[in-house]
Coordinates of C-alpha atoms in Angstrom, one line a residue:
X1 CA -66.1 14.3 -8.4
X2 CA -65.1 15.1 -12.3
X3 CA -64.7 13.4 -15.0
X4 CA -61.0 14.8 -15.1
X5 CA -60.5 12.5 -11.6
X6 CA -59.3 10.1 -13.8
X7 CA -56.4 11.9 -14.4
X8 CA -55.1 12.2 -10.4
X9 CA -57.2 9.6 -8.8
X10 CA -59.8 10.8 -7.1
X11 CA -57.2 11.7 -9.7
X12 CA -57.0 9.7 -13.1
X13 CA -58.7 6.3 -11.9
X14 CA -58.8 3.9 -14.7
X15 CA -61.5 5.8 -17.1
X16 CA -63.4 3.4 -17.7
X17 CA -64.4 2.0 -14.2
X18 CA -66.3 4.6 -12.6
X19 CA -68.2 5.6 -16.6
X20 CA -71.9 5.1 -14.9
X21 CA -71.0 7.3 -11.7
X22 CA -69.3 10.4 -12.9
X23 CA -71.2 13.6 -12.7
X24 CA -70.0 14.3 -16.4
X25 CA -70.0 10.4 -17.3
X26 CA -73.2 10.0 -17.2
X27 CA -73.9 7.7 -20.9
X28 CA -77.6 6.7 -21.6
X29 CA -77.4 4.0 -24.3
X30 CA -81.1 3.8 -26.2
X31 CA -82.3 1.7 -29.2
X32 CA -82.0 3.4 -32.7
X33 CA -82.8 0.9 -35.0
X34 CA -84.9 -2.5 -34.3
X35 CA -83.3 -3.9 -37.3
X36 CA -80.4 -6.1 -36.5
X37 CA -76.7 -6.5 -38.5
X38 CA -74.8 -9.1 -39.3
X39 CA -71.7 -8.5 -38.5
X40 CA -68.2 -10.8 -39.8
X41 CA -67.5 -13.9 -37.7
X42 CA -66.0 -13.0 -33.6
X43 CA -62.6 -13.6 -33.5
X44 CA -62.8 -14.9 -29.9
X45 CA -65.8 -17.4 -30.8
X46 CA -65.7 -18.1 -34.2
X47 CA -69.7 -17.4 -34.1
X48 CA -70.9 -14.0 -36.2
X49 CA -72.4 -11.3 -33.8
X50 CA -75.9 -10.3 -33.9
X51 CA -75.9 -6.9 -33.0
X52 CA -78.2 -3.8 -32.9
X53 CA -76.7 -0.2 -33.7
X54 CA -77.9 1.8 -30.6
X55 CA -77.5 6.0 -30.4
X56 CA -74.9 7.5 -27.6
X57 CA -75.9 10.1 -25.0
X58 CA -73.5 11.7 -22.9
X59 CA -74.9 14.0 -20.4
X60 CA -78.5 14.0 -21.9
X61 CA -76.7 15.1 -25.2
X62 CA -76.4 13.0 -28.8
X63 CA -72.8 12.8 -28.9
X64 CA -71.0 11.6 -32.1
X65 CA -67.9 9.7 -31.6
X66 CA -65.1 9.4 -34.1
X67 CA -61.7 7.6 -35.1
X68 CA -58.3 9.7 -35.4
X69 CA -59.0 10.3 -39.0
X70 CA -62.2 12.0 -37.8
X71 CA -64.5 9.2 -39.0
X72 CA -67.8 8.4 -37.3
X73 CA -67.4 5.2 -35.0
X74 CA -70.6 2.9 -34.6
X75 CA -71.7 2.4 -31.0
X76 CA -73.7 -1.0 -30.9
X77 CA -75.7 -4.0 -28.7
X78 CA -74.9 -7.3 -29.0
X79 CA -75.6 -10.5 -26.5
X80 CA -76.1 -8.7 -23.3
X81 CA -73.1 -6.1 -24.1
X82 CA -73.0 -2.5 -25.6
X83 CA -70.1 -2.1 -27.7
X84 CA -67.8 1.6 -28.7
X85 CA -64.9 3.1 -29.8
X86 CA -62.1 3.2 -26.9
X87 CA -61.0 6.1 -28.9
X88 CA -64.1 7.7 -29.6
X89 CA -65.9 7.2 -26.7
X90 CA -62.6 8.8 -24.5
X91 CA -62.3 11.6 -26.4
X92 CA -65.8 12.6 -26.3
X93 CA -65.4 13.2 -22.8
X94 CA -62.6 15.6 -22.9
X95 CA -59.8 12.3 -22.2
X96 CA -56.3 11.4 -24.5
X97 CA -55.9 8.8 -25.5
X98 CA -53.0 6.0 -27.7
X99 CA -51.2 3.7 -28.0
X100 CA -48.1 1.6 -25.7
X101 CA -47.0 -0.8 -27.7
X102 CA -44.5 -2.0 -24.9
X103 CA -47.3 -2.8 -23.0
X104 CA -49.8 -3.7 -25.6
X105 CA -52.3 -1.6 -23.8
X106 CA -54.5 1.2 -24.4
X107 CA -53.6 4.3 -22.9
X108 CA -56.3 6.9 -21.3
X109 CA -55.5 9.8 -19.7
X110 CA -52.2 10.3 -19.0
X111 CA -49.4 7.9 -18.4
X112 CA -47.9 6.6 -15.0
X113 CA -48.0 9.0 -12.8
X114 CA -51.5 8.4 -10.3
X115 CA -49.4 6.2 -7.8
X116 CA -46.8 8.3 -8.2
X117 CA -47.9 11.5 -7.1
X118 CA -50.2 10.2 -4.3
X119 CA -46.9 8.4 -3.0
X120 CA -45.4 12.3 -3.3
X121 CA -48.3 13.7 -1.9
X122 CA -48.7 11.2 1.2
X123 CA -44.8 12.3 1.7
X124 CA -44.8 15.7 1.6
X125 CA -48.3 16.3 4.2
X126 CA -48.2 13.0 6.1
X127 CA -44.4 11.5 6.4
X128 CA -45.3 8.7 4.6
X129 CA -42.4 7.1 3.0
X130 CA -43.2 5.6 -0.9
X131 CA -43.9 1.8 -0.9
X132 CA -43.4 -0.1 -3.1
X133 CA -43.5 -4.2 -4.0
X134 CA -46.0 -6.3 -1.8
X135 CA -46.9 -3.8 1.5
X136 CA -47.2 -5.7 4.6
X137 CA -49.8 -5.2 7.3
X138 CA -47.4 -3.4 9.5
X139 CA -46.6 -0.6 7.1
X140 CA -50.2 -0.4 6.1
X141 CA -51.1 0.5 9.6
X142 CA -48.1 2.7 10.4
X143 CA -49.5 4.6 7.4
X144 CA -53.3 4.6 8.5
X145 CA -52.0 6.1 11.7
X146 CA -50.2 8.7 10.1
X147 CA -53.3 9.9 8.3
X148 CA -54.7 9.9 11.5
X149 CA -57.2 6.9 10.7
X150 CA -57.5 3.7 13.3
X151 CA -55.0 0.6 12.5
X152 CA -56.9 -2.7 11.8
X153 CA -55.5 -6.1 13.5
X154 CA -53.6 -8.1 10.8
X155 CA -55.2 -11.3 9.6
X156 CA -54.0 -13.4 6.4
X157 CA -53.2 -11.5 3.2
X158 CA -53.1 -7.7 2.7
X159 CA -55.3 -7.4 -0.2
X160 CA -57.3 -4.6 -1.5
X161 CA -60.3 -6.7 0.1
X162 CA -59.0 -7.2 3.1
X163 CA -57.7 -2.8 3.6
X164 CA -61.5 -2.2 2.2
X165 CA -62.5 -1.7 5.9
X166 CA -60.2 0.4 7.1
X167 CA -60.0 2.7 4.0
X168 CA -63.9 3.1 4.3
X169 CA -63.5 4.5 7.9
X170 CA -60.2 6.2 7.0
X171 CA -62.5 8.0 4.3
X172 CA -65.7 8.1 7.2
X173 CA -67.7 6.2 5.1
X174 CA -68.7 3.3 7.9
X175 CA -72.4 3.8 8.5
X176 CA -72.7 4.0 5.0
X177 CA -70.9 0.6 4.1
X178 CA -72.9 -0.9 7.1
X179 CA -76.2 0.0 4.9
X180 CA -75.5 -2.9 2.6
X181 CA -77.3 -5.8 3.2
X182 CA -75.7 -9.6 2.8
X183 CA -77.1 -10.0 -0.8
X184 CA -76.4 -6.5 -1.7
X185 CA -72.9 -6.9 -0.8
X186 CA -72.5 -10.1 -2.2
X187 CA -74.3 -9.1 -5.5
X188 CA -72.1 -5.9 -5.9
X189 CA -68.9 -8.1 -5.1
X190 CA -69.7 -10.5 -7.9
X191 CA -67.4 -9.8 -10.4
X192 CA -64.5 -9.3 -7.9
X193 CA -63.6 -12.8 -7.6
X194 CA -63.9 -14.6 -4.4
X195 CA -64.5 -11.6 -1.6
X196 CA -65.4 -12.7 1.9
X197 CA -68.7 -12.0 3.7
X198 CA -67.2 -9.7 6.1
X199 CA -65.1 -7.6 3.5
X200 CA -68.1 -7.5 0.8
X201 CA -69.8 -4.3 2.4
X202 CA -66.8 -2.7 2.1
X203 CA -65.6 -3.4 -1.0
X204 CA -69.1 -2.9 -1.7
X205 CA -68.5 0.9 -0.4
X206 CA -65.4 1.6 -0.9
X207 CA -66.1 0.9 -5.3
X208 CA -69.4 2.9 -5.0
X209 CA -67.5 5.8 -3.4
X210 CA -64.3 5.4 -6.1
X211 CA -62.1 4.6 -2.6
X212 CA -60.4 1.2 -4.6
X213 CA -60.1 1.5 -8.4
X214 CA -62.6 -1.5 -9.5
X215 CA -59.8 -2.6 -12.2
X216 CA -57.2 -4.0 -9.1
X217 CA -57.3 -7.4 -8.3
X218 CA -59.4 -7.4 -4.8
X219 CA -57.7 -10.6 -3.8
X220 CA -54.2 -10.3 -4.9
X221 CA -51.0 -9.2 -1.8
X222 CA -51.8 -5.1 -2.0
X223 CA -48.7 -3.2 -3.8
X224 CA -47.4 0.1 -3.0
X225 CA -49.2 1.9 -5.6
X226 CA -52.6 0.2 -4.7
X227 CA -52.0 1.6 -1.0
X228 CA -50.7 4.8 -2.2
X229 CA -54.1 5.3 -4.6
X230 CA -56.6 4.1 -2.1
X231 CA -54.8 6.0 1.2
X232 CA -54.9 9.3 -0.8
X233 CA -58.6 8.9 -1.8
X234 CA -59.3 8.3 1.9
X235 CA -57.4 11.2 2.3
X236 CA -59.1 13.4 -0.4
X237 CA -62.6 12.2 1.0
X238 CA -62.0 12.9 4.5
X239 CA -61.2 16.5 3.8
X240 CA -57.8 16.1 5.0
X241 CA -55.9 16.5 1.4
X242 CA -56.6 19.0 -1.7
X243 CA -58.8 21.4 -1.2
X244 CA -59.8 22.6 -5.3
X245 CA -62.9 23.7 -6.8
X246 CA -61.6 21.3 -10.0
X247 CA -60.0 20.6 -13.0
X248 CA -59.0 23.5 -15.5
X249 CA -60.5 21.0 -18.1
X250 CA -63.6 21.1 -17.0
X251 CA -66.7 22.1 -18.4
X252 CA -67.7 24.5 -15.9
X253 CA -64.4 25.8 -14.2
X254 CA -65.3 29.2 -15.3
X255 CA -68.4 29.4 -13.6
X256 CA -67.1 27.9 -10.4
X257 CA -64.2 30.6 -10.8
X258 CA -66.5 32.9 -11.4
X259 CA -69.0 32.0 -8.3
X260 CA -66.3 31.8 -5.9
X261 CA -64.8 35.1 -6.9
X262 CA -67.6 36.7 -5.8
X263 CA -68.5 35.2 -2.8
X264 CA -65.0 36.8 -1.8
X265 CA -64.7 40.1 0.6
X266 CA -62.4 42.1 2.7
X267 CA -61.1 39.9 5.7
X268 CA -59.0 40.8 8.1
X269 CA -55.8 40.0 11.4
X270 CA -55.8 43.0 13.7
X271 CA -52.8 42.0 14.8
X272 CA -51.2 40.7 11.5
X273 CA -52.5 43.7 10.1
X274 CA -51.1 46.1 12.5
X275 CA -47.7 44.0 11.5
X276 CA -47.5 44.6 7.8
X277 CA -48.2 48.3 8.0
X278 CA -45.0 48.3 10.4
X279 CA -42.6 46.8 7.8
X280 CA -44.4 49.1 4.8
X281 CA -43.7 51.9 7.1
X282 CA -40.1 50.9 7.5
X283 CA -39.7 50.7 4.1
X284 CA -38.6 47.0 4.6
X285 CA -41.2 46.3 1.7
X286 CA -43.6 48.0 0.2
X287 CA -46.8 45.6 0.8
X288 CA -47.8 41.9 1.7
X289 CA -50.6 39.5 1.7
X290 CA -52.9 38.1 3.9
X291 CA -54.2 35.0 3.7
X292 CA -56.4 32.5 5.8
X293 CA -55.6 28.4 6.1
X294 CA -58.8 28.0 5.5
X295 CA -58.7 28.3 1.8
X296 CA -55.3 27.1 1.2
X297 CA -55.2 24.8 -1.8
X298 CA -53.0 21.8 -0.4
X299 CA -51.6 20.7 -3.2
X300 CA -48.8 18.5 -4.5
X301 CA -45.7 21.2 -4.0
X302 CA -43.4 19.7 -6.7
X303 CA -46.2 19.9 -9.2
X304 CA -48.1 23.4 -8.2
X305 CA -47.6 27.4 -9.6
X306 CA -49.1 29.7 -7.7
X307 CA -50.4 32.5 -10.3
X308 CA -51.4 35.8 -8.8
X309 CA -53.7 38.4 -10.0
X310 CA -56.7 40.7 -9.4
X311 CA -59.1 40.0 -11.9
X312 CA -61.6 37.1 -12.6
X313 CA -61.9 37.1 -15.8
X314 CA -57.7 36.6 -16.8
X315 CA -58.2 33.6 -14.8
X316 CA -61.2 32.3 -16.9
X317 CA -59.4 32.6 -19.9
X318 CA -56.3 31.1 -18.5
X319 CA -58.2 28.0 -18.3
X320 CA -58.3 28.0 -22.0
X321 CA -55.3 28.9 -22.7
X322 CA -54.4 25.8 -20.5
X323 CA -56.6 23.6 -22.5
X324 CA -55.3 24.5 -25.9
X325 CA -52.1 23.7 -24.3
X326 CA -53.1 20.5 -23.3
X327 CA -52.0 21.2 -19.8
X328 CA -54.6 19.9 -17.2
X329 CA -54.0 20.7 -13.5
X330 CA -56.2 21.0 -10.2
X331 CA -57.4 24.5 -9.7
X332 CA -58.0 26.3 -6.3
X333 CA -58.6 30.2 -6.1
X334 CA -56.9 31.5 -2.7
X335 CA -58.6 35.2 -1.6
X336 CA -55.7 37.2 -0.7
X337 CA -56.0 41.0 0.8
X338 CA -53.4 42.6 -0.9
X339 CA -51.9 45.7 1.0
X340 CA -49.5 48.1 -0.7
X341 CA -48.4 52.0 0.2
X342 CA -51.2 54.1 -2.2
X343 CA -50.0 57.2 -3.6
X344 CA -53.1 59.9 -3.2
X345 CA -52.2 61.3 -6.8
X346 CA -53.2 57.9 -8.1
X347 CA -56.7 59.3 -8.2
X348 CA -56.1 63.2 -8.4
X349 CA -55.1 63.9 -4.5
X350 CA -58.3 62.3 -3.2
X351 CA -59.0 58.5 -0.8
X352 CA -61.3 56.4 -3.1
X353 CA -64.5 55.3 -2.2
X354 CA -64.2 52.2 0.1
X355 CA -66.2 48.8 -1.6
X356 CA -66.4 45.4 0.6
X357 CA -63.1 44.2 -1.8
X358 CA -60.9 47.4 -1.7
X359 CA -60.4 49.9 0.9
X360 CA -57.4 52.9 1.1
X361 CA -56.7 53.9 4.8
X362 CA -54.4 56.5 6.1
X363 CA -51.8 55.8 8.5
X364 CA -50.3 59.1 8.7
X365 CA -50.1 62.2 7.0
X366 CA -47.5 60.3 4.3
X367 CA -48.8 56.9 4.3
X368 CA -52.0 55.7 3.1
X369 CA -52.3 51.9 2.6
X370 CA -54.6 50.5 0.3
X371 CA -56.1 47.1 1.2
X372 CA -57.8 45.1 -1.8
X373 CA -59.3 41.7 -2.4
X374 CA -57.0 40.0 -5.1
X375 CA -56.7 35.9 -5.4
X376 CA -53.3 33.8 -5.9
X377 CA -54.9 30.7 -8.6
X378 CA -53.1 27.5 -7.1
X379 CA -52.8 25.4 -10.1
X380 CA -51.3 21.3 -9.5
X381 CA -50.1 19.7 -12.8
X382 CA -49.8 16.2 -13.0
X383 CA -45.8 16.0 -14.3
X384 CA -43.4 18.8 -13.3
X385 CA -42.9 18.8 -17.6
X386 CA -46.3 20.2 -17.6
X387 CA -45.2 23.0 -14.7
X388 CA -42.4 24.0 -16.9
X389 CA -44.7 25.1 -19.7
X390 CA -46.5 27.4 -18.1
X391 CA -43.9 30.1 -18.5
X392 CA -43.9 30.0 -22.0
X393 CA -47.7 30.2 -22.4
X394 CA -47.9 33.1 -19.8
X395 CA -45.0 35.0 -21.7
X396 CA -46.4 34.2 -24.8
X397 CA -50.3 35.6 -24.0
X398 CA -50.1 36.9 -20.7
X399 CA -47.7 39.6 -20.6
X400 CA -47.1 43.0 -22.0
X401 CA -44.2 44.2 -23.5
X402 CA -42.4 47.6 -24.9
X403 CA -42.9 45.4 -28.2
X404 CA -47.2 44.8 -27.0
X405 CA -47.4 47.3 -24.9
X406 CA -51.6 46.8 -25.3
X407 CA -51.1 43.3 -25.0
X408 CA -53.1 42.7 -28.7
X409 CA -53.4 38.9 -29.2
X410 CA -52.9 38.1 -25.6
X411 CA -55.6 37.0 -22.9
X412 CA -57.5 39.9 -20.8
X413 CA -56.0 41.6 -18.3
X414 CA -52.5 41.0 -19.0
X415 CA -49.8 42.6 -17.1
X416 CA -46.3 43.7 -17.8
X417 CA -44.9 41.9 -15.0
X418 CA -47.1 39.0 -14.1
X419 CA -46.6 37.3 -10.6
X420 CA -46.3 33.5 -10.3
X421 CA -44.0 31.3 -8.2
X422 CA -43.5 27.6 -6.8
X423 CA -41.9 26.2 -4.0
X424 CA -39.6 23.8 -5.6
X425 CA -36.6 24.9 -7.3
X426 CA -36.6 26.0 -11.3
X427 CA -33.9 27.0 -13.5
X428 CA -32.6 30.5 -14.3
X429 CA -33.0 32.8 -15.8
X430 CA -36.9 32.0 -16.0
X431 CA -36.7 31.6 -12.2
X432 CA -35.5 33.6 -9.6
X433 CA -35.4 32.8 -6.0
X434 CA -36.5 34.8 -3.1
X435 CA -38.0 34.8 0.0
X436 CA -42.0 34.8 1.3
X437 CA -41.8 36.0 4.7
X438 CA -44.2 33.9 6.3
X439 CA -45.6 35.2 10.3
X440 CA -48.4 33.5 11.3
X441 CA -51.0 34.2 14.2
X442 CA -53.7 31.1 14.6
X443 CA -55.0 30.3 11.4
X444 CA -53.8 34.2 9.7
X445 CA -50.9 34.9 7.8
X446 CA -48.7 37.6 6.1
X447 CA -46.5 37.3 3.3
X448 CA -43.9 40.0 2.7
X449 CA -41.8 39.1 -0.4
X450 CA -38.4 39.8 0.2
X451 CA -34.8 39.2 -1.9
X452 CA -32.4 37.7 -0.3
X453 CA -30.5 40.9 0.5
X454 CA -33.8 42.6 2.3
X455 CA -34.2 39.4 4.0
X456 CA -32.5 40.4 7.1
X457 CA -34.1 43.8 7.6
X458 CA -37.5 41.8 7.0
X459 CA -37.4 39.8 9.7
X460 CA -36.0 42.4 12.0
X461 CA -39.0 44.3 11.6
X462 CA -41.0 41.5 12.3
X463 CA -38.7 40.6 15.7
X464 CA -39.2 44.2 16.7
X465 CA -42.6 45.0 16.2
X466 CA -44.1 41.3 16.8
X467 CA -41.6 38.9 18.9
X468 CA -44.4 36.7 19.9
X469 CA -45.5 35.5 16.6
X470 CA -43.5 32.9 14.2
X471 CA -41.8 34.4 11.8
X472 CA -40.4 31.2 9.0
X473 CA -39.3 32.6 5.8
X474 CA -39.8 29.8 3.4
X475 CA -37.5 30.3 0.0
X476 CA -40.1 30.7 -3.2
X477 CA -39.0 30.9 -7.1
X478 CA -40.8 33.6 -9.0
X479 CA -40.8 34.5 -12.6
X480 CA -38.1 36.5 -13.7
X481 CA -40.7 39.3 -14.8
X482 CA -41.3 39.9 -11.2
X483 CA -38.2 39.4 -9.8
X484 CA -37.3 42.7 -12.1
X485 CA -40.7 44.3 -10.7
X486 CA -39.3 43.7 -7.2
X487 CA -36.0 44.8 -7.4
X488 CA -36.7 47.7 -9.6
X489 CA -34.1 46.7 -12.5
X490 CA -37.0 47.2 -15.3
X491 CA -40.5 47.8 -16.1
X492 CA -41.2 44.9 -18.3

């Protein structure tokens, strides 16, 4: 887990209620003065506070914490309690933070939108219709079932206590939960109001392992976005959802980028393989992608850009450019071996040397196919408003121009015609649609791009050359850069 799980639940829980058990949450609170203040009377007790000022460590670190006017906050001990700045504290770890004044509450992270996309996320992979109001036991378990987790036998009030059980198996967390002992359980359900003996182990569990949000009410009828939260982070801890090295906010996403960059090499389909050169040699297209299930990202379709590209590095600093932005999303890097047609006078009449990520082999005495290692960045935002801004940012410092033809002031490794897509629908002319040509064999697949009008001629080739594999061409929206690049209209 991140600290930027507070954001999606295992994505945007309530900050404050998993502080002590983050990875990057981790605040040591130590004594800095033995002299006590005075402070003015407590407005809740009418007594004045006694209270020590104690230093803040975050992450073994002294961290300074400050108001919106950039003024130092105090951190403080008083009665049993350490005290600090909502503000200060949250910002110091990388989170937003104001003010709803319709709601009197503080705000952290951002807004309304956890349940929401775990609802849209249970929909889209499992079939799960959104719930909403008080969920009974009988749509409970027709969920749990769909997640392919075992149905629990209905018994007084669905609460977040009494769904503790079967979420903790859902997540395969039993043996685990059954590791508690009767005071253990009891003493970690303290504060949770009046859990039975039989739930406590569970609840236990299921708040140690951020299952259930700590800041629901355990005993109250479960709502729909209580069962949407706590189903998804079954989900997510089972290994059946998102499959993401993290958030682009956080600390180390460039050396996880980095790391899994180069663990990547040449993979490969015979038959798949044997496919795609068909159709480049038909001059239905002129190159496709393989891929493997494995890796794919599984992410929130309605929320996601797939960004392709070739080198690390553009990806690393794309993550900045994201948090400058203030755009957060999940991040998954997909391998991908790219296969085009290679043109020998690329490199003076002569093959290349072959590496383990990029390979040139010829097919016959006018086609040579090169085969390289290249990655498609999966990247989940939490709003689709978010989504939209990417293509600003990428046209702003990610793509050259007869205007920046060296791309000066833009990230490295921009191209003139960058290549990013999603499957939901976007607006033109910032969007075009077309087609990725999905065929499938076991857990391999191709994608030939096609336009609509080389749609047809696509999948012929594929029917002629390959009638026993599934052929599903699944409609995609890419940037209008390459949309140009593909139908040849301009070079920019």
């Amino acid at each position: 887990m991140t600290e930027r799980d507070t954001e999606f639940v295992q994505k945007r829980r309530i900050f404050m209620e998993k502080l002590s058990k983050k990875r990057f949450v981790s605040l040591l609170m130590a004594a800095a003065m033995a002299a006590a203040l005075v402070l003015p009377v407590s407005a809740s007790t009418g007594k004045t506070m006694n209270v020590t000022p104690v230093s803040l460590n975050i992450n073994g670190l002294a961290a300074k914490t400050t108001d919106v006017k950039g003024k130092e906050t105090q951190t403080f001990y008083s009665d049993g309690t350490t005290y600090a700045s909502v503000r200060g504290l949250a910002e110091a770890l990388g989170q937003d933070v104001s003010w709803n004044s319709k709601t009197n509450s503080v705000e952290i992270g951002t807004e309304g939108s956890d349940a929401a996309n775990d609802a849209a996320y249970l929909k889209e992979y499992f079939s799960i219709a959104p719930m909403s109001g008080t969920v009974s036991w009988s749509t409970f378990n027709d969920a749990l079932t769909k997640i392919g987790a075992k149905t629990v036998t209905a018994s007084g009030t669905l609460s977040a206590a009494a769904a503790a059980k079967a979420v903790v198996a859902a997540a395969n967390m039993t043996e685990l939960a059954n590791t508690y002992t009767a005071s253990q359980a009891a003493s970690a359900c303290a504060r949770y109001g009046s859990i039975s003996a039989a739930d406590a182990p569970y609840v236990a569990c299921a708040i140690e392992m951020g299952l259930i949000p700590n800041s629901v009410d355990f005993t109250a009828p479960l709502t729909g976005d209580v069962a949407s939260v706590i189903l998804m982070n079954a989900v997510e801890a089972a290994g059946k959802g998102r499959n993401c090295l993290g958030f682009s906010s956080d600390p180390d996403i460039a050396a996880r980028l980095v790391s899994t960059w180069n663990s990547f090499t040449l993979f490969d389909d015979a038959t798949l393989t044997d496919l795609g050169i068909a159709v480049v040699k038909s001059g239905a297209t002129t190159g496709y992608n393989l891929k493997y299930d494995g890796n794919a990202a599984r992410f929130l379709s309605e929320n996601t850009i797939q960004y392709g590209h070739s080198d690390i590095t553009h990806a690393v600093q794309l993550m900045g450019l994201l948090n400058r932005a203030g755009l957060v999303a999940r991040v998954q890097l997909e391998p991908k071996v790219s296969a085009y047609q290679y043109l020998l006078e690329w490199n003076d009449g002569k093959l290349p040397a072959s590496t383990p990520t990029y390979q040139v082999k010829k097919i016959s005495d006018d086609l040579y196919v090169c085969f390289a290692v290249e990655y498609d960045l999966q990247l989940e935002f939490s709003s689709q408003a978010d989504r939209s801004a990417f293509d600003k940012l990428i046209g702003t410092y990610a793509k050259k121009s007869d205007t920046n033809p060296n791309g000066d002031g833009m990230i490295y490794g921009a191209w003139w015609q960058p290549l990013y897509s999603t499957k939901d629908a976007m607006p033109s002319p910032a969007y075009q649609q077309i087609n990725d040509v999905v065929v499938r064999d076991g857990a391999y697949t191709i994608h030939p791009f096609a336009t609509n009008e080389k749609l047809s001629a696509v999948k012929a080739e594929v029917a002629k050359d390959a009638p026993g594999l599934t052929c599903a061409p699944t409609q995609i929206w890419v940037n209008a850069a390459f949309y140009r690049y593909i139908t040849g209209t301009d070079h920019q």
